[in-house]
Amino acid sequence: MSEHSAVIRWRRTDDDFEYATYSREHTWSFDGGESVKASSAPVFKGDPSCVDPEEAFVASLSSCHMLTFLGLCTKRRIVVDSYVDAAVGSMQRTSEGAMAVTRVVLRPRIEFGGDGAPDEGVIAELHHDAHKYCFIANSVTTEVVVEAPEDEIAGSDG
């Protein structure tokens, strides 16, 4: 149907190549020209100023859910003015002993325009359908939960 690509580049920057000290910094490049500085998560000796794969996974699920939600709203003529999600992923060991992001909680704060917010039942249905049709959610076994947002979302402007 469609293909999506990324180029991941890493190069050794120091003489040593030991587990405790090698650089985890690398770059993700995408076909639109965007590049992202990436590293492993700080808990795995990564640079906290870079995006780590676990954060990107959480962002990918959140972004896909949001885009699907917005698309569904347009089809129902429900106007959305803003959407901010403070998504959180949790890692733990699976029953096989492997580490995995096993749960992602989405906490979208949505401001509706036009005739105002639809009732809670319609919003719940939109989130249910957004999850059902989200390409990324359909590609993983991680539990994805949508919850009411907390009072404040860091980095939001409203």
Short mmCIF file of C-alpha atoms in Angstrom, two decimals:
data_model
loop_
_atom_site.label_atom_id
_atom_site.label_comp_id
_atom_site.label_asym_id
_atom_site.label_seq_id
_atom_site.Cartn_x
_atom_site.Cartn_y
_atom_site.Cartn_z
CA MET A 1 0.00 0.00 0.00
CA SER A 2 2.61 2.56 1.07
CA GLU A 3 6.16 2.55 2.36
CA HIS A 4 7.71 4.82 4.95
CA SER A 5 11.43 5.16 5.46
CA ALA A 6 14.01 6.64 7.76
CA VAL A 7 17.79 6.66 7.60
CA ILE A 8 19.50 6.05 10.95
CA ARG A 9 23.15 7.20 11.16
CA TRP A 10 25.63 6.47 13.96
CA ARG A 11 29.42 6.80 13.97
CA ARG A 12 31.94 6.03 16.68
CA THR A 13 33.34 9.33 17.99
CA ASP A 14 35.87 8.10 20.59
CA ASP A 15 38.80 5.71 20.51
CA ASP A 16 37.20 3.36 22.99
CA PHE A 17 34.20 1.21 22.27
CA GLU A 18 33.14 0.04 25.72
CA TYR A 19 29.54 -0.46 26.85
CA ALA A 20 29.76 2.10 29.65
CA THR A 21 31.22 4.89 27.53
CA TYR A 22 30.41 4.58 23.83
CA SER A 23 28.28 7.38 22.37
CA ARG A 24 24.65 6.51 21.85
CA GLU A 25 24.00 9.71 19.87
CA HIS A 26 22.81 9.24 16.31
CA THR A 27 20.59 10.94 13.75
CA TRP A 28 17.25 9.99 12.27
CA SER A 29 16.73 11.48 8.78
CA PHE A 30 13.40 11.48 7.00
CA ASP A 31 12.44 11.86 3.34
CA GLY A 32 11.04 15.37 3.87
CA GLY A 33 14.49 16.58 4.90
CA GLU A 34 13.88 16.63 8.66
CA SER A 35 16.65 15.28 10.90
CA VAL A 36 16.32 14.45 14.59
CA LYS A 37 19.13 14.05 17.12
CA ALA A 38 18.53 10.77 18.89
CA SER A 39 20.11 8.71 21.63
CA SER A 40 19.17 5.92 23.98
CA ALA A 41 17.08 6.87 27.01
CA PRO A 42 19.09 8.40 29.88
CA VAL A 43 18.50 5.27 31.98
CA PHE A 44 20.42 3.39 29.26
CA LYS A 45 23.34 5.88 29.25
CA GLY A 46 21.84 8.15 26.59
CA ASP A 47 21.91 11.91 26.19
CA PRO A 48 18.79 13.40 27.84
CA SER A 49 18.79 16.32 25.36
CA CYS A 50 18.10 13.91 22.47
CA VAL A 51 14.95 12.05 21.53
CA ASP A 52 15.09 8.40 22.52
CA PRO A 53 13.30 5.52 20.74
CA GLU A 54 10.89 5.02 23.64
CA GLU A 55 9.82 8.69 23.54
CA ALA A 56 9.48 8.50 19.76
CA PHE A 57 7.29 5.41 20.11
CA VAL A 58 5.00 7.20 22.57
CA ALA A 59 4.92 10.30 20.33
CA SER A 60 4.16 8.15 17.29
CA LEU A 61 1.16 6.52 18.97
CA SER A 62 -0.08 9.88 20.27
CA SER A 63 0.39 11.62 16.93
CA CYS A 64 -1.37 8.87 14.97
CA HIS A 65 -4.28 8.84 17.45
CA MET A 66 -4.57 12.63 17.22
CA LEU A 67 -4.47 12.72 13.42
CA THR A 68 -7.09 9.96 13.22
CA PHE A 69 -9.26 11.74 15.82
CA LEU A 70 -9.03 15.02 13.88
CA GLY A 71 -9.88 13.27 10.62
CA LEU A 72 -12.94 11.66 12.21
CA CYS A 73 -14.01 15.04 13.59
CA THR A 74 -13.85 16.62 10.12
CA LYS A 75 -16.10 13.89 8.74
CA ARG A 76 -18.67 14.65 11.48
CA ARG A 77 -18.26 18.40 11.02
CA ILE A 78 -16.99 18.78 14.58
CA VAL A 79 -14.55 21.70 14.73
CA VAL A 80 -11.39 21.25 16.80
CA ASP A 81 -9.35 24.36 17.69
CA SER A 82 -6.53 22.68 19.60
CA TYR A 83 -5.35 19.28 20.76
CA VAL A 84 -2.54 18.81 23.29
CA ASP A 85 -1.64 15.37 24.60
CA ALA A 86 0.62 14.62 27.57
CA ALA A 87 1.21 10.98 26.59
CA VAL A 88 3.20 8.66 28.86
CA GLY A 89 4.64 5.24 28.05
CA SER A 90 5.55 2.63 30.66
CA MET A 91 8.29 0.05 30.23
CA GLN A 92 8.38 -3.24 32.05
CA ARG A 93 9.46 -6.81 31.54
CA THR A 94 7.15 -9.04 29.53
CA SER A 95 6.26 -12.56 30.64
CA GLU A 96 9.16 -13.73 28.42
CA GLY A 97 11.56 -11.47 30.34
CA ALA A 98 12.13 -8.92 27.58
CA MET A 99 11.85 -5.17 28.23
CA ALA A 100 9.01 -3.51 26.31
CA VAL A 101 6.86 -0.40 26.28
CA THR A 102 3.79 -2.28 27.45
CA ARG A 103 1.38 0.59 28.05
CA VAL A 104 0.87 4.08 26.67
CA VAL A 105 -1.58 6.47 28.29
CA LEU A 106 -2.90 9.32 26.16
CA ARG A 107 -4.32 12.34 27.99
CA PRO A 108 -5.56 14.64 25.23
CA ARG A 109 -6.84 18.10 26.12
CA ILE A 110 -9.09 19.15 23.26
CA GLU A 111 -10.64 22.55 22.62
CA PHE A 112 -13.59 22.51 20.28
CA GLY A 113 -14.76 25.43 18.14
CA GLY A 114 -17.85 25.98 16.07
CA ASP A 115 -20.91 24.88 18.02
CA GLY A 116 -18.77 23.84 21.00
CA ALA A 117 -17.82 20.49 22.43
CA PRO A 118 -19.86 17.43 21.57
CA ASP A 119 -21.20 15.44 24.52
CA GLU A 120 -18.90 13.04 26.37
CA GLY A 121 -20.42 10.00 24.65
CA VAL A 122 -19.53 11.34 21.21
CA ILE A 123 -16.00 12.22 22.36
CA ALA A 124 -15.55 8.71 23.80
CA GLU A 125 -16.79 7.21 20.52
CA LEU A 126 -14.37 9.39 18.54
CA HIS A 127 -11.45 8.24 20.72
CA HIS A 128 -12.56 4.60 20.39
CA ASP A 129 -12.72 4.90 16.62
CA ALA A 130 -9.44 6.85 16.48
CA HIS A 131 -7.74 3.97 18.29
CA LYS A 132 -9.47 1.42 16.06
CA TYR A 133 -8.28 3.12 12.86
CA CYS A 134 -4.85 4.38 14.02
CA PHE A 135 -2.23 2.68 11.82
CA ILE A 136 0.41 2.72 14.54
CA ALA A 137 -1.89 1.32 17.24
CA ASN A 138 -2.87 -1.44 14.81
CA SER A 139 0.82 -2.27 14.39
CA VAL A 140 1.74 -2.90 18.03
CA THR A 141 0.66 -5.01 21.00
CA THR A 142 1.15 -2.20 23.52
CA GLU A 143 -1.94 -1.35 25.56
CA VAL A 144 -3.10 2.16 24.63
CA VAL A 145 -5.41 3.93 27.09
CA VAL A 146 -7.12 7.32 26.68
CA GLU A 147 -7.68 9.18 29.96
CA ALA A 148 -8.91 12.61 30.96
CA PRO A 149 -6.06 15.12 30.90
CA GLU A 150 -4.35 16.33 34.03
CA ASP A 151 -4.87 20.00 34.93
CA GLU A 152 -1.67 21.27 33.36
CA ILE A 153 0.27 19.98 30.39
CA ALA A 154 3.92 20.99 30.31
CA GLY A 155 4.83 23.00 27.25
CA SER A 156 1.24 23.77 26.28
CA ASP A 157 0.09 27.27 25.54
CA GLY A 158 -3.40 26.86 26.87
#
